[in-house]
Structure formats: structure tokens, C-alpha cells
Amino acid sequence: MVERSISFHHQGEEYQTWYKVAGNPSSRTRTPLVVAHGGPGLSHNYLLPLSSLATKFSIPVIFYDQIGNSRSTHLPSKPSSLWTIDLFFDELVDLLKHFHIQSEFDLLSHSWGGILGLEFEVCRQPERLRHLVLTNSSADTRMWNASTGELSKAFPDDVQKGLAVGVTDMEAYGKALRMFHKKQGCLVDPWPEELVYSMNQSISPSADISVAVGMIINRLDRIRAPIFDSVFEPFFRGIRQVKWVTMEKSSHTPMWEERERYMDLVNGFLSM
Ligand SMILES: *[C@@H]1O[C@H](CO)[C@@H](O)[C@H](O)[C@H]1NC(C)=O
Ligand SMILES: *[C@@H]1O[C@H](CO)[C@@H](O)[C@H](O)[C@H]1NC(C)=O
Ligand SMILES: *[C@@H]1O[C@H](CO)[C@@H](O)[C@H](O)[C@H]1NC(C)=O
């Protein structure tokens, strides 16, 4: 797999985006697929099983670490106002331009990445986005709000307490969040190394949490019901072709939990 960094531009500043590619995006046997990871604050690693779409179905797959995460530019000293969804749109656009695929591409987005993907579609209206795959996205704000949300009530007291302290105590919070995600994030036991790495990016004591905190401050209220109900729902209804799949044996990471079925479903959808 080829990997490197490219620059992108946002409001007059230049940043670096790190990417990794499976397959060859310029051989157009299949439309290239760009993969947007979750968090905000994780990294591409836990989505690497998707590289089998390249080996098995010849779909070129482009992974990247979103700005502020893992191998891309970190900006811990910037004010939280930097972390707008437009920043992530600009990064995505420059990535598409780099591969010359604005004229034809698919997007697969997981969790927070799905909000990014949907809003990208609504706000920027990319003409040549052929398919948008959303995996575990509508529940995303529930995950973010896990500290006080209903899901956490099913957990023991110490987990609930750890979730409640939030990022003010990364050690306790990280520990509780891991327990939470063992049930609500990924049921594969032990967790795959790639997932552990991605989780480390956002919940280890040394993690750079500026993206997650910035996005929560700037967006949590706006992403909730108003956007999903009044913008996305009619949007969903207006889509000519939409396919909804439930994966019964999965929690939040079906690309690990029901790996083969997930790949087959994605391949089938992208072939439509
Ligand atoms: C988060 O959870 C609390 C308590 O469960 C609730 O009052 C609040 O509305 C939730 N916020 C979001 C953004 O879902
Ligand atoms: C994740 O973080 C833990 C604790 O900081 C560390 O021991 C472990 O090696 C890390 N794992 C990966 C895959 O990055
Ligand atoms: C994620 O998606 C799976 C499969 O559709 C579903 O069973 C699960 O409830 C979802 N969970 C979360 C936390 O988003």
C-alpha cells in the first residue's frame, strides 16, 4: 500500500493530510472509494479491513487520517473555533483533487465520518459522488454523549462515574470509555490491534483531544435532532436509490464484527 502526506489549504493556512491507498485509483475498472473515519479524533487504522475491497473486488480504497489526528497535522494550540466541519470538507476536497477523482468517486464513512459525509453531500453537493455508504452514523451523537446517555446506564457504577468526569480526567475517562466500547463499540475480543491504535489516538492519557473537544464544543448541539430530523430525513426521503442494512451481530464496527458480510454488502452496493 502506498502512503504519504499531501498538503491542503483552509482559510489561507496549509496543513498536511496523511493517506494510504490500497489498489490503484487511476485504473478505473471500479470507482475509487474514499474512507472517512470516525471519532472525531480516531484514525484510519481500524478501517483497514476495507482494503480487502481492493484485493477481492478491485476497488481502489483511499484511507486518510483527518486533520488533527494520528499522522496528519496536529493543532493542539489552535482555538476550538478552528474545528468546523468546513475544515474537514476542505481537506476532503484537496484529497479528491490530489487523486483526480472529483469527477468520479464513492465515499464510505463510519460514525462521525458519516456526519461528515452527509453534510458534505448536503452543503458542497459534489456532483460526481456516486455512492455514499454510512456505517453506524445516526447513533453517533449518542456515542458522543455516552457520559450521560442512556446507554451508559446499563454499565456498573465505576464505568458511569468515569464517563461522567469526561476529558477532565483522561485516565479515568479513557478506562471507562474502553469498557463502554467493549459492549457498544466492538464485540471482537480481544480488540484488533488496529482498533486499539485508533482508540489510543483519542482516549489514551497522552492523546491529542483537540479535535474531539473542538468539534463537540462547536457542533454537538447543532448535529442533534434539528439536523437529523429536519435536514437529513427529507434528504433521505428524496434520495432515488437508498439501501438500508441492519447487521444483527454487530455493535459499532461491522467491518470487524461481520467482516465478510460487510465487504460483500459494500461491494454489492457500490456495483449498483
Ligand atoms: C446528553 O445526555 C444528557 C443526559 O442524559 C441529556 O440531558 C442531553 O440532552 C444529552 N445531549 C445530547 C446532545 O444528546
Ligand atoms: C495503546 O496505548 C497503550 C497505553 O498507552 C499502549 O500500551 C499500547 O501499546 C498502545 N497500543 C497501540 C496498538 O498503539
Ligand atoms: C451500529 O449498527 C449496528 C448494525 O446495524 C446496530 O446493530 C447497532 O445498534 C449500531 N450501534 C451503534 C452504537 O451505533
PDB file of C-alpha atoms and ligand atoms in Angstrom:
ATOM      1  CA  MET A   1       0.000   0.000   0.000  1.00  0.00           C
ATOM      2  CA  VAL A   2       1.280   3.442  -0.941  1.00  0.00           C
ATOM      3  CA  GLU A   3       1.289   6.009   1.867  1.00  0.00           C
ATOM      4  CA  ARG A   4       2.345   9.652   2.080  1.00  0.00           C
ATOM      5  CA  SER A   5       1.336  13.149   3.135  1.00  0.00           C
ATOM      6  CA  ILE A   6      -0.129  15.875   0.941  1.00  0.00           C
ATOM      7  CA  SER A   7      -0.886  19.476   1.770  1.00  0.00           C
ATOM      8  CA  PHE A   8      -4.303  21.029   1.874  1.00  0.00           C
ATOM      9  CA  HIS A   9      -5.450  24.592   2.269  1.00  0.00           C
ATOM     10  CA  HIS A  10      -8.022  26.136   4.545  1.00  0.00           C
ATOM     11  CA  GLN A  11      -8.530  29.859   5.129  1.00  0.00           C
ATOM     12  CA  GLY A  12      -5.066  30.722   3.902  1.00  0.00           C
ATOM     13  CA  GLU A  13      -3.257  28.124   6.032  1.00  0.00           C
ATOM     14  CA  GLU A  14      -1.538  24.994   4.815  1.00  0.00           C
ATOM     15  CA  TYR A  15      -1.849  21.657   6.611  1.00  0.00           C
ATOM     16  CA  GLN A  16      -0.809  18.069   5.948  1.00  0.00           C
ATOM     17  CA  THR A  17      -3.066  15.103   5.365  1.00  0.00           C
ATOM     18  CA  TRP A  18      -1.629  11.627   5.579  1.00  0.00           C
ATOM     19  CA  TYR A  19      -3.123   8.941   3.351  1.00  0.00           C
ATOM     20  CA  LYS A  20      -2.746   5.287   2.481  1.00  0.00           C
ATOM     21  CA  VAL A  21      -4.020   3.637  -0.698  1.00  0.00           C
ATOM     22  CA  ALA A  22      -4.959   0.040  -1.463  1.00  0.00           C
ATOM     23  CA  GLY A  23      -5.131  -0.653  -5.192  1.00  0.00           C
ATOM     24  CA  ASN A  24      -4.629   1.868  -7.975  1.00  0.00           C
ATOM     25  CA  PRO A  25      -7.002   4.872  -8.043  1.00  0.00           C
ATOM     26  CA  SER A  26      -6.059   5.742 -11.638  1.00  0.00           C
ATOM     27  CA  SER A  27      -7.015   2.356 -13.037  1.00  0.00           C
ATOM     28  CA  ARG A  28     -10.718   2.965 -13.478  1.00  0.00           C
ATOM     29  CA  THR A  29     -12.070  -0.551 -13.518  1.00  0.00           C
ATOM     30  CA  ARG A  30     -14.017   0.360 -10.369  1.00  0.00           C
ATOM     31  CA  THR A  31     -14.793   3.774  -8.899  1.00  0.00           C
ATOM     32  CA  PRO A  32     -12.267   4.783  -6.207  1.00  0.00           C
ATOM     33  CA  LEU A  33     -13.618   4.647  -2.665  1.00  0.00           C
ATOM     34  CA  VAL A  34     -12.598   7.257  -0.087  1.00  0.00           C
ATOM     35  CA  VAL A  35     -12.944   6.193   3.553  1.00  0.00           C
ATOM     36  CA  ALA A  36     -13.740   8.733   6.300  1.00  0.00           C
ATOM     37  CA  HIS A  37     -13.014   7.538   9.830  1.00  0.00           C
ATOM     38  CA  GLY A  38     -14.970   8.193  12.998  1.00  0.00           C
ATOM     39  CA  GLY A  39     -14.366   9.966  16.270  1.00  0.00           C
ATOM     40  CA  PRO A  40     -13.908  12.775  15.677  1.00  0.00           C
ATOM     41  CA  GLY A  41     -10.435  12.008  16.889  1.00  0.00           C
ATOM     42  CA  LEU A  42      -9.732   8.446  15.743  1.00  0.00           C
ATOM     43  CA  SER A  43      -7.552   7.439  12.770  1.00  0.00           C
ATOM     44  CA  HIS A  44      -7.887   5.364   9.592  1.00  0.00           C
ATOM     45  CA  ASN A  45      -6.324   2.223  11.111  1.00  0.00           C
ATOM     46  CA  TYR A  46      -9.424   0.477  12.431  1.00  0.00           C
ATOM     47  CA  LEU A  47     -10.973   0.700   8.957  1.00  0.00           C
ATOM     48  CA  LEU A  48      -8.109  -1.148   7.274  1.00  0.00           C
ATOM     49  CA  PRO A  49     -10.160  -4.368   6.819  1.00  0.00           C
ATOM     50  CA  LEU A  50     -11.743  -2.417   3.946  1.00  0.00           C
ATOM     51  CA  SER A  51      -8.531  -2.874   1.987  1.00  0.00           C
ATOM     52  CA  SER A  52      -9.914  -6.312   1.103  1.00  0.00           C
ATOM     53  CA  LEU A  53     -12.319  -4.448  -1.215  1.00  0.00           C
ATOM     54  CA  ALA A  54      -9.194  -3.733  -3.283  1.00  0.00           C
ATOM     55  CA  THR A  55      -7.786  -7.258  -3.216  1.00  0.00           C
ATOM     56  CA  LYS A  56     -11.104  -9.051  -3.587  1.00  0.00           C
ATOM     57  CA  PHE A  57     -13.134  -6.717  -5.782  1.00  0.00           C
ATOM     58  CA  SER A  58     -10.515  -4.426  -7.408  1.00  0.00           C
ATOM     59  CA  ILE A  59     -11.985  -1.311  -5.800  1.00  0.00           C
ATOM     60  CA  PRO A  60      -9.216   1.249  -5.146  1.00  0.00           C
ATOM     61  CA  VAL A  61      -9.553   2.298  -1.487  1.00  0.00           C
ATOM     62  CA  ILE A  62      -8.159   5.569  -0.140  1.00  0.00           C
ATOM     63  CA  PHE A  63      -7.763   5.849   3.643  1.00  0.00           C
ATOM     64  CA  TYR A  64      -6.704   9.049   5.369  1.00  0.00           C
ATOM     65  CA  ASP A  65      -6.176  10.466   8.818  1.00  0.00           C
ATOM     66  CA  GLN A  66      -8.323  13.542   9.247  1.00  0.00           C
ATOM     67  CA  ILE A  67      -6.570  16.728  10.293  1.00  0.00           C
ATOM     68  CA  GLY A  68      -5.694  16.799  13.975  1.00  0.00           C
ATOM     69  CA  ASN A  69      -5.344  13.013  14.148  1.00  0.00           C
ATOM     70  CA  SER A  70      -2.600  10.420  14.097  1.00  0.00           C
ATOM     71  CA  ARG A  71      -0.146  11.152  11.245  1.00  0.00           C
ATOM     72  CA  SER A  72      -1.814  14.276   9.876  1.00  0.00           C
ATOM     73  CA  THR A  73      -1.116  17.791  11.191  1.00  0.00           C
ATOM     74  CA  HIS A  74      -1.920  18.228  14.877  1.00  0.00           C
ATOM     75  CA  LEU A  75      -3.091  21.634  16.041  1.00  0.00           C
ATOM     76  CA  PRO A  76      -3.433  21.490  19.826  1.00  0.00           C
ATOM     77  CA  SER A  77      -2.690  25.186  20.288  1.00  0.00           C
ATOM     78  CA  LYS A  78      -5.347  26.478  17.895  1.00  0.00           C
ATOM     79  CA  PRO A  79      -8.574  27.860  19.355  1.00  0.00           C
ATOM     80  CA  SER A  80     -11.518  25.470  19.308  1.00  0.00           C
ATOM     81  CA  SER A  81     -13.202  27.724  16.743  1.00  0.00           C
ATOM     82  CA  LEU A  82     -10.839  26.229  14.137  1.00  0.00           C
ATOM     83  CA  TRP A  83     -12.676  22.915  14.329  1.00  0.00           C
ATOM     84  CA  THR A  84     -15.549  23.463  11.950  1.00  0.00           C
ATOM     85  CA  ILE A  85     -16.959  20.976   9.511  1.00  0.00           C
ATOM     86  CA  ASP A  86     -15.726  23.218   6.676  1.00  0.00           C
ATOM     87  CA  LEU A  87     -12.164  22.431   7.671  1.00  0.00           C
ATOM     88  CA  PHE A  88     -12.878  18.744   7.068  1.00  0.00           C
ATOM     89  CA  PHE A  89     -14.685  19.497   3.787  1.00  0.00           C
ATOM     90  CA  ASP A  90     -11.655  21.419   2.516  1.00  0.00           C
ATOM     91  CA  GLU A  91      -9.372  18.557   3.477  1.00  0.00           C
ATOM     92  CA  LEU A  92     -11.570  16.041   1.681  1.00  0.00           C
ATOM     93  CA  VAL A  93     -11.790  18.205  -1.446  1.00  0.00           C
ATOM     94  CA  ASP A  94      -7.998  18.542  -1.661  1.00  0.00           C
ATOM     95  CA  LEU A  95      -7.643  14.783  -1.229  1.00  0.00           C
ATOM     96  CA  LEU A  96     -10.067  14.193  -4.125  1.00  0.00           C
ATOM     97  CA  LYS A  97      -8.155  16.706  -6.242  1.00  0.00           C
ATOM     98  CA  HIS A  98      -4.854  15.049  -5.452  1.00  0.00           C
ATOM     99  CA  PHE A  99      -6.114  11.768  -6.889  1.00  0.00           C
ATOM    100  CA  HIS A 100      -8.018  13.483  -9.731  1.00  0.00           C
ATOM    101  CA  ILE A 101     -11.177  11.725  -8.675  1.00  0.00           C
ATOM    102  CA  GLN A 102     -13.569  14.678  -8.170  1.00  0.00           C
ATOM    103  CA  SER A 103     -15.032  13.502 -11.473  1.00  0.00           C
ATOM    104  CA  GLU A 104     -15.990  10.104 -10.035  1.00  0.00           C
ATOM    105  CA  PHE A 105     -15.722   8.766  -6.523  1.00  0.00           C
ATOM    106  CA  ASP A 106     -17.548   6.871  -3.789  1.00  0.00           C
ATOM    107  CA  LEU A 107     -17.431   7.690  -0.095  1.00  0.00           C
ATOM    108  CA  LEU A 108     -17.671   5.273   2.809  1.00  0.00           C
ATOM    109  CA  SER A 109     -17.940   6.879   6.184  1.00  0.00           C
ATOM    110  CA  HIS A 110     -18.151   5.454   9.656  1.00  0.00           C
ATOM    111  CA  SER A 111     -19.748   7.020  12.730  1.00  0.00           C
ATOM    112  CA  TRP A 112     -18.694  10.716  12.912  1.00  0.00           C
ATOM    113  CA  GLY A 113     -17.356  10.227   9.370  1.00  0.00           C
ATOM    114  CA  GLY A 114     -20.977   9.676   8.325  1.00  0.00           C
ATOM    115  CA  ILE A 115     -21.974  13.100   9.585  1.00  0.00           C
ATOM    116  CA  LEU A 116     -19.030  14.490   7.659  1.00  0.00           C
ATOM    117  CA  GLY A 117     -20.119  12.566   4.542  1.00  0.00           C
ATOM    118  CA  LEU A 118     -23.773  13.529   4.765  1.00  0.00           C
ATOM    119  CA  GLU A 119     -23.065  17.179   5.406  1.00  0.00           C
ATOM    120  CA  PHE A 120     -20.508  17.175   2.607  1.00  0.00           C
ATOM    121  CA  GLU A 121     -23.221  15.923   0.281  1.00  0.00           C
ATOM    122  CA  VAL A 122     -25.778  18.465   1.534  1.00  0.00           C
ATOM    123  CA  CYS A 123     -23.501  21.531   1.796  1.00  0.00           C
ATOM    124  CA  ARG A 124     -20.992  21.070  -1.015  1.00  0.00           C
ATOM    125  CA  GLN A 125     -23.162  18.976  -3.324  1.00  0.00           C
ATOM    126  CA  PRO A 126     -20.262  17.186  -5.014  1.00  0.00           C
ATOM    127  CA  GLU A 127     -21.578  16.466  -8.497  1.00  0.00           C
ATOM    128  CA  ARG A 128     -19.812  13.196  -9.031  1.00  0.00           C
ATOM    129  CA  LEU A 129     -20.222  11.429  -5.726  1.00  0.00           C
ATOM    130  CA  ARG A 130     -21.709   8.176  -6.956  1.00  0.00           C
ATOM    131  CA  HIS A 131     -22.354   6.269  -3.731  1.00  0.00           C
ATOM    132  CA  LEU A 132     -22.330   7.267  -0.092  1.00  0.00           C
ATOM    133  CA  VAL A 133     -22.048   4.427   2.427  1.00  0.00           C
ATOM    134  CA  LEU A 134     -22.921   5.364   6.007  1.00  0.00           C
ATOM    135  CA  THR A 135     -21.988   2.887   8.713  1.00  0.00           C
ATOM    136  CA  ASN A 136     -23.316   3.407  12.222  1.00  0.00           C
ATOM    137  CA  SER A 137     -23.782   7.103  11.791  1.00  0.00           C
ATOM    138  CA  SER A 138     -27.163   8.071  13.108  1.00  0.00           C
ATOM    139  CA  ALA A 139     -26.247   6.850  16.577  1.00  0.00           C
ATOM    140  CA  ASP A 140     -23.161   8.990  16.653  1.00  0.00           C
ATOM    141  CA  THR A 141     -24.373  11.738  18.948  1.00  0.00           C
ATOM    142  CA  ARG A 142     -25.462   9.019  21.342  1.00  0.00           C
ATOM    143  CA  MET A 143     -21.898   7.782  21.420  1.00  0.00           C
ATOM    144  CA  TRP A 144     -20.552  11.280  21.983  1.00  0.00           C
ATOM    145  CA  ASN A 145     -22.940  11.887  24.758  1.00  0.00           C
ATOM    146  CA  ALA A 146     -22.210   8.499  26.259  1.00  0.00           C
ATOM    147  CA  SER A 147     -21.147  10.068  29.549  1.00  0.00           C
ATOM    148  CA  THR A 148     -24.702  10.932  30.434  1.00  0.00           C
ATOM    149  CA  GLY A 149     -26.628   8.983  27.850  1.00  0.00           C
ATOM    150  CA  GLU A 150     -28.992   6.114  28.320  1.00  0.00           C
ATOM    151  CA  LEU A 151     -26.533   3.528  27.052  1.00  0.00           C
ATOM    152  CA  SER A 152     -24.227   4.064  29.985  1.00  0.00           C
ATOM    153  CA  LYS A 153     -26.977   3.255  32.488  1.00  0.00           C
ATOM    154  CA  ALA A 154     -26.511  -0.426  31.697  1.00  0.00           C
ATOM    155  CA  PHE A 155     -22.918  -0.252  32.988  1.00  0.00           C
ATOM    156  CA  PRO A 156     -21.554  -0.638  36.522  1.00  0.00           C
ATOM    157  CA  ASP A 157     -21.186   2.458  38.704  1.00  0.00           C
ATOM    158  CA  ASP A 158     -17.438   2.890  38.226  1.00  0.00           C
ATOM    159  CA  VAL A 159     -17.885   2.998  34.448  1.00  0.00           C
ATOM    160  CA  GLN A 160     -20.708   5.522  34.756  1.00  0.00           C
ATOM    161  CA  LYS A 161     -18.596   7.672  37.082  1.00  0.00           C
ATOM    162  CA  GLY A 162     -15.607   7.504  34.737  1.00  0.00           C
ATOM    163  CA  LEU A 163     -17.767   8.526  31.802  1.00  0.00           C
ATOM    164  CA  ALA A 164     -19.209  11.403  33.779  1.00  0.00           C
ATOM    165  CA  VAL A 165     -15.821  13.029  34.540  1.00  0.00           C
ATOM    166  CA  GLY A 166     -15.147  13.306  30.798  1.00  0.00           C
ATOM    167  CA  VAL A 167     -11.929  14.683  29.357  1.00  0.00           C
ATOM    168  CA  THR A 168     -11.006  16.493  32.575  1.00  0.00           C
ATOM    169  CA  ASP A 169      -9.535  13.179  33.785  1.00  0.00           C
ATOM    170  CA  MET A 170      -8.312  11.323  30.711  1.00  0.00           C
ATOM    171  CA  GLU A 171      -7.084   8.343  32.707  1.00  0.00           C
ATOM    172  CA  ALA A 172     -10.441   7.585  34.347  1.00  0.00           C
ATOM    173  CA  TYR A 173     -12.433   8.654  31.319  1.00  0.00           C
ATOM    174  CA  GLY A 174     -10.338   6.560  28.913  1.00  0.00           C
ATOM    175  CA  LYS A 175     -10.693   3.494  31.089  1.00  0.00           C
ATOM    176  CA  ALA A 176     -14.466   3.890  31.358  1.00  0.00           C
ATOM    177  CA  LEU A 177     -14.805   4.605  27.659  1.00  0.00           C
ATOM    178  CA  ARG A 178     -12.912   1.413  26.836  1.00  0.00           C
ATOM    179  CA  MET A 179     -15.340  -0.585  28.984  1.00  0.00           C
ATOM    180  CA  PHE A 180     -18.216   1.177  27.295  1.00  0.00           C
ATOM    181  CA  HIS A 181     -16.869   0.449  23.816  1.00  0.00           C
ATOM    182  CA  LYS A 182     -16.288  -3.232  24.641  1.00  0.00           C
ATOM    183  CA  LYS A 183     -20.088  -3.509  24.582  1.00  0.00           C
ATOM    184  CA  GLN A 184     -21.104  -0.637  22.321  1.00  0.00           C
ATOM    185  CA  GLY A 185     -18.083  -0.258  20.057  1.00  0.00           C
ATOM    186  CA  CYS A 186     -16.630  -3.604  19.022  1.00  0.00           C
ATOM    187  CA  LEU A 187     -17.606  -7.081  20.167  1.00  0.00           C
ATOM    188  CA  VAL A 188     -14.486  -8.778  18.823  1.00  0.00           C
ATOM    189  CA  ASP A 189     -12.458  -9.959  21.797  1.00  0.00           C
ATOM    190  CA  PRO A 190      -9.639  -9.133  22.189  1.00  0.00           C
ATOM    191  CA  TRP A 191      -9.842  -5.934  20.160  1.00  0.00           C
ATOM    192  CA  PRO A 192      -7.855  -5.961  16.942  1.00  0.00           C
ATOM    193  CA  GLU A 193      -4.567  -4.051  17.187  1.00  0.00           C
ATOM    194  CA  GLU A 194      -5.710  -1.550  14.541  1.00  0.00           C
ATOM    195  CA  LEU A 195      -8.735  -0.632  16.632  1.00  0.00           C
ATOM    196  CA  VAL A 196      -6.635  -0.342  19.780  1.00  0.00           C
ATOM    197  CA  TYR A 197      -4.329   2.030  17.906  1.00  0.00           C
ATOM    198  CA  SER A 198      -7.209   4.181  16.685  1.00  0.00           C
ATOM    199  CA  MET A 199      -8.795   4.293  20.122  1.00  0.00           C
ATOM    200  CA  ASN A 200      -5.439   5.262  21.616  1.00  0.00           C
ATOM    201  CA  GLN A 201      -5.487   8.333  19.391  1.00  0.00           C
ATOM    202  CA  SER A 202      -8.435   9.707  21.237  1.00  0.00           C
ATOM    203  CA  ILE A 203      -8.611   8.192  24.699  1.00  0.00           C
ATOM    204  CA  SER A 204      -5.113   7.453  25.980  1.00  0.00           C
ATOM    205  CA  PRO A 205      -3.681   9.851  28.600  1.00  0.00           C
ATOM    206  CA  SER A 206      -1.265  11.257  26.005  1.00  0.00           C
ATOM    207  CA  ALA A 207      -3.895  11.630  23.291  1.00  0.00           C
ATOM    208  CA  ASP A 208      -4.336  14.902  21.422  1.00  0.00           C
ATOM    209  CA  ILE A 209      -8.009  15.530  22.058  1.00  0.00           C
ATOM    210  CA  SER A 210      -8.215  18.964  20.471  1.00  0.00           C
ATOM    211  CA  VAL A 211     -10.324  17.737  17.535  1.00  0.00           C
ATOM    212  CA  ALA A 212     -12.817  15.844  19.645  1.00  0.00           C
ATOM    213  CA  VAL A 213     -13.177  18.648  22.166  1.00  0.00           C
ATOM    214  CA  GLY A 214     -13.285  21.341  19.476  1.00  0.00           C
ATOM    215  CA  MET A 215     -15.927  19.534  17.453  1.00  0.00           C
ATOM    216  CA  ILE A 216     -18.046  18.833  20.499  1.00  0.00           C
ATOM    217  CA  ILE A 217     -17.904  22.481  21.583  1.00  0.00           C
ATOM    218  CA  ASN A 218     -18.723  23.726  18.108  1.00  0.00           C
ATOM    219  CA  ARG A 219     -21.161  21.187  16.887  1.00  0.00           C
ATOM    220  CA  LEU A 220     -22.814  18.866  19.351  1.00  0.00           C
ATOM    221  CA  ASP A 221     -25.938  20.977  19.733  1.00  0.00           C
ATOM    222  CA  ARG A 222     -26.274  21.553  16.029  1.00  0.00           C
ATOM    223  CA  ILE A 223     -25.712  17.960  14.943  1.00  0.00           C
ATOM    224  CA  ARG A 224     -28.503  16.596  17.081  1.00  0.00           C
ATOM    225  CA  ALA A 225     -32.166  16.389  16.274  1.00  0.00           C
ATOM    226  CA  PRO A 226     -32.524  19.595  14.255  1.00  0.00           C
ATOM    227  CA  ILE A 227     -30.104  18.438  11.587  1.00  0.00           C
ATOM    228  CA  PHE A 228     -31.070  14.804  11.516  1.00  0.00           C
ATOM    229  CA  ASP A 229     -34.779  15.402  11.654  1.00  0.00           C
ATOM    230  CA  SER A 230     -35.331  18.475   9.584  1.00  0.00           C
ATOM    231  CA  VAL A 231     -32.471  18.295   7.124  1.00  0.00           C
ATOM    232  CA  PHE A 232     -31.445  14.690   6.760  1.00  0.00           C
ATOM    233  CA  GLU A 233     -34.775  12.999   6.951  1.00  0.00           C
ATOM    234  CA  PRO A 234     -36.303  14.760   3.939  1.00  0.00           C
ATOM    235  CA  PHE A 235     -32.943  14.368   2.300  1.00  0.00           C
ATOM    236  CA  PHE A 236     -33.100  10.608   2.827  1.00  0.00           C
ATOM    237  CA  ARG A 237     -36.655  10.510   1.543  1.00  0.00           C
ATOM    238  CA  GLY A 238     -35.595  12.412  -1.567  1.00  0.00           C
ATOM    239  CA  ILE A 239     -32.813  10.023  -2.493  1.00  0.00           C
ATOM    240  CA  ARG A 240     -33.708   7.995  -5.535  1.00  0.00           C
ATOM    241  CA  GLN A 241     -31.827   4.894  -4.535  1.00  0.00           C
ATOM    242  CA  VAL A 242     -31.187   4.082  -0.929  1.00  0.00           C
ATOM    243  CA  LYS A 243     -30.406   0.788   0.718  1.00  0.00           C
ATOM    244  CA  TRP A 244     -30.649   0.222   4.464  1.00  0.00           C
ATOM    245  CA  VAL A 245     -28.974  -2.797   6.029  1.00  0.00           C
ATOM    246  CA  THR A 246     -29.035  -3.959   9.634  1.00  0.00           C
ATOM    247  CA  MET A 247     -26.235  -6.192  10.836  1.00  0.00           C
ATOM    248  CA  GLU A 248     -27.628  -8.065  13.790  1.00  0.00           C
ATOM    249  CA  LYS A 249     -24.385  -9.408  15.170  1.00  0.00           C
ATOM    250  CA  SER A 250     -22.579  -6.072  15.244  1.00  0.00           C
ATOM    251  CA  SER A 251     -22.348  -3.203  17.706  1.00  0.00           C
ATOM    252  CA  HIS A 252     -20.489  -0.275  16.123  1.00  0.00           C
ATOM    253  CA  THR A 253     -17.787  -1.813  13.916  1.00  0.00           C
ATOM    254  CA  PRO A 254     -19.341  -4.334  11.488  1.00  0.00           C
ATOM    255  CA  MET A 255     -16.192  -4.211   9.335  1.00  0.00           C
ATOM    256  CA  TRP A 256     -14.664  -6.312  12.153  1.00  0.00           C
ATOM    257  CA  GLU A 257     -17.691  -7.956  13.682  1.00  0.00           C
ATOM    258  CA  GLU A 258     -19.240  -9.287  10.457  1.00  0.00           C
ATOM    259  CA  ARG A 259     -16.292  -8.714   8.230  1.00  0.00           C
ATOM    260  CA  GLU A 260     -17.073 -10.773   5.152  1.00  0.00           C
ATOM    261  CA  ARG A 261     -20.740  -9.958   5.002  1.00  0.00           C
ATOM    262  CA  TYR A 262     -19.935  -6.260   5.366  1.00  0.00           C
ATOM    263  CA  MET A 263     -17.461  -6.314   2.462  1.00  0.00           C
ATOM    264  CA  ASP A 264     -19.895  -8.207   0.261  1.00  0.00           C
ATOM    265  CA  LEU A 265     -22.665  -5.735   1.071  1.00  0.00           C
ATOM    266  CA  VAL A 266     -20.444  -2.739   0.325  1.00  0.00           C
ATOM    267  CA  ASN A 267     -19.261  -4.292  -2.921  1.00  0.00           C
ATOM    268  CA  GLY A 268     -22.842  -5.055  -3.913  1.00  0.00           C
ATOM    269  CA  PHE A 269     -23.997  -1.513  -3.182  1.00  0.00           C
ATOM    270  CA  LEU A 270     -21.072   0.098  -4.995  1.00  0.00           C
ATOM    271  CA  SER A 271     -21.858  -2.069  -8.027  1.00  0.00           C
ATOM    272  CA  MET A 272     -25.408  -0.672  -8.266  1.00  0.00           C
TER     273      MET A 272
HETATM  274  C1  LIG B   1     -26.784  14.159  26.757  1.00  0.00           C
HETATM  275  O1  LIG B   1     -27.301  13.424  27.834  1.00  0.00           O
HETATM  276  C2  LIG B   1     -27.953  14.210  28.814  1.00  0.00           C
HETATM  277  C3  LIG B   1     -28.354  13.318  29.969  1.00  0.00           C
HETATM  278  O2  LIG B   1     -28.673  12.022  29.569  1.00  0.00           O
HETATM  279  C4  LIG B   1     -29.142  14.890  28.158  1.00  0.00           C
HETATM  280  O3  LIG B   1     -29.801  15.735  29.092  1.00  0.00           O
HETATM  281  C5  LIG B   1     -28.653  15.733  26.979  1.00  0.00           C
HETATM  282  O4  LIG B   1     -29.753  16.278  26.307  1.00  0.00           O
HETATM  283  C6  LIG B   1     -27.869  14.886  26.023  1.00  0.00           C
HETATM  284  N1  LIG B   1     -27.275  15.718  24.982  1.00  0.00           N
HETATM  285  C7  LIG B   1     -27.217  15.330  23.716  1.00  0.00           C
HETATM  286  C8  LIG B   1     -26.510  16.280  22.823  1.00  0.00           C
HETATM  287  O5  LIG B   1     -27.698  14.301  23.302  1.00  0.00           O
HETATM  288  C1  LIG B   2      -2.187   1.799  23.177  1.00  0.00           C
HETATM  289  O1  LIG B   2      -1.884   2.531  24.357  1.00  0.00           O
HETATM  290  C2  LIG B   2      -1.391   1.705  25.391  1.00  0.00           C
HETATM  291  C3  LIG B   2      -1.316   2.552  26.657  1.00  0.00           C
HETATM  292  O2  LIG B   2      -0.904   3.863  26.400  1.00  0.00           O
HETATM  293  C4  LIG B   2      -0.036   1.124  24.959  1.00  0.00           C
HETATM  294  O3  LIG B   2       0.484   0.312  25.950  1.00  0.00           O
HETATM  295  C5  LIG B   2      -0.264   0.301  23.688  1.00  0.00           C
HETATM  296  O4  LIG B   2       0.977  -0.185  23.199  1.00  0.00           O
HETATM  297  C6  LIG B   2      -0.957   1.110  22.611  1.00  0.00           C
HETATM  298  N1  LIG B   2      -1.300   0.210  21.522  1.00  0.00           N
HETATM  299  C7  LIG B   2      -1.256   0.531  20.239  1.00  0.00           C
HETATM  300  C8  LIG B   2      -1.584  -0.548  19.266  1.00  0.00           C
HETATM  301  O5  LIG B   2      -0.996   1.648  19.855  1.00  0.00           O
HETATM  302  C1  LIG B   3     -24.467   0.096  14.815  1.00  0.00           C
HETATM  303  O1  LIG B   3     -25.008  -0.638  13.739  1.00  0.00           O
HETATM  304  C2  LIG B   3     -25.350  -1.944  14.103  1.00  0.00           C
HETATM  305  C3  LIG B   3     -25.620  -2.688  12.809  1.00  0.00           C
HETATM  306  O2  LIG B   3     -26.611  -2.086  12.031  1.00  0.00           O
HETATM  307  C4  LIG B   3     -26.531  -1.879  15.048  1.00  0.00           C
HETATM  308  O3  LIG B   3     -26.916  -3.190  15.405  1.00  0.00           O
HETATM  309  C5  LIG B   3     -26.110  -1.112  16.286  1.00  0.00           C
HETATM  310  O4  LIG B   3     -27.228  -0.881  17.111  1.00  0.00           O
HETATM  311  C6  LIG B   3     -25.465   0.213  15.957  1.00  0.00           C
HETATM  312  N1  LIG B   3     -24.864   0.635  17.184  1.00  0.00           N
HETATM  313  C7  LIG B   3     -24.410   1.836  17.437  1.00  0.00           C
HETATM  314  C8  LIG B   3     -23.898   2.085  18.796  1.00  0.00           C
HETATM  315  O5  LIG B   3     -24.390   2.724  16.629  1.00  0.00           O
END
